[in-house]
Amino acid sequence: MWAVALSAEALLARAAQVTGAGGGGSLMHGLVPVAIEAVTVAALAYAIAGLGRAWIRLTLVVAAGVLTATGSHWFYGTLGLASEPPPWQMWLWAALVGAAVAITIGSWRRTGWWRRNACVFAVSFCLLSAGLTINAWLGYFPTVSSAWGQLTNGPLPDQTELRAAHDARSKGVVPQRGAVVPVDTGSAASGFAHRGEWVYLPPAWFAAAPPRLPAVLMIGGEFNTPADWIRAGDAVAALDAFAAAHGGYAPLAVFADATGGFTVDTECVNGSRGNAADHLLADVIPRVADQFGLSPEAKWGVVGFSSGGTCAVDLAVMHPERFSAFVDIGGDIAPNAGTREQTIDRLFGGDAAAWARFDPSTVITRHGPYRDVAGLFAVPGPVGRAAADSLCRLGAANGIDCAVIGLPGKHDWPSAAAAFATTLPWLAERLQTPRAAVAP
């Protein structure tokens, strides 16, 4: 069995050299969010001034704000997110949204059109400021350019048409950078309704006599699109950089849809929200292997962030015949859609036995000794360390070659991007990517 090639010290040193998503004006800190919040406060103050000294109305406004914040806090607690606690500013902005709505309703008939517009403006910008606070917490849109690309469905980095990629390969035209192409994996085996998926093809794939390259399944968090690892996780930049340093060789990366919708949380299981696991295993992997010339017997890697990290562990320990390496970035200890009881009810229709079949700890214990399976638990910041330690300890006791690596950052997309770039050399070597070598 191969040893985990990178020590914690080497990974930390590599992480110190890695930066997050590119420029374009930060939406997580700096001038843009501060300016928007300042304008919001000014508009809200102007709207409040229109209430005058009507203390009953002011009391109702405060009550509306408190109720909105309380309701938001309760709803968040039901989601079962594997993340750091939300910043207190999120609840403040939730309260201000409720207050702004109450002001607008209460003063609509008593004020002129100018103040009405100001009230509507205050509501809109309170919502925007709440969104910016959530974004600063999760890092979903690191920059203005990444947000614009996502919201307008702009082209992805290195995006090209599938036919153009195959034409270039047939002519032996090797690009300097890889290509991101759309792929239709279908749903014949799973019946899973999914969105468009993507594949990263490294430069070596385009050679006239291409080598056998490994593939990596890339899975995002709970609220996601298949392209999140590309836009928010900067995965293509990391893969291109690795390929450039290794003669054009890098793994193929498959950005699959494990949820079927932005607000759908499947945790990559087969259950009441769809057969997500079957889609990944029986639709995505065979289709990609066939379409891009991969060996059908080759073992894959799997990388995931947040709930996707939980998926990565789950897939690897449930299907060691298919996966030989995984990277779990900030995942949970088990599929999580709330409390354990809520998870069993929401994902498995109340079937506790079905839940146990997808619980990594139960799966590892029932399976017994593994052979030729390795994993890294990359934990940016403190959240998720206990889950990673528990799973790695159990895995190691059952033959899984694993390590837990604490990395700088927190549970957000920029930290996930840095973690992927940091662990990619280990993963590429583990999957026997040609010319891949990890520095000692």
Short mmCIF file of C-alpha atoms in Angstrom, two decimals, residues 60-66 68 94-104:
data_model
loop_
_atom_site.label_atom_id
_atom_site.label_comp_id
_atom_site.label_asym_id
_atom_site.label_seq_id
_atom_site.Cartn_x
_atom_site.Cartn_y
_atom_site.Cartn_z
CA LEU A 60 -43.89 47.33 15.60
CA VAL A 61 -40.86 47.93 13.38
CA VAL A 62 -38.51 46.65 16.09
CA ALA A 63 -40.77 43.66 16.70
CA ALA A 64 -40.78 42.85 12.98
CA GLY A 65 -36.99 42.94 12.94
CA VAL A 66 -36.67 40.69 15.97
CA THR A 68 -37.39 38.08 11.21
CA ALA A 94 -31.99 39.77 8.76
CA ALA A 95 -33.50 41.95 11.48
CA LEU A 96 -32.99 45.07 9.38
CA VAL A 97 -34.69 43.42 6.40
CA GLY A 98 -37.74 42.73 8.56
CA ALA A 99 -37.66 46.24 9.97
CA ALA A 100 -37.35 47.80 6.51
CA VAL A 101 -40.32 45.80 5.23
CA ALA A 102 -42.39 46.89 8.24
CA ILE A 103 -41.42 50.54 7.68
CA THR A 104 -42.40 50.31 4.02
#
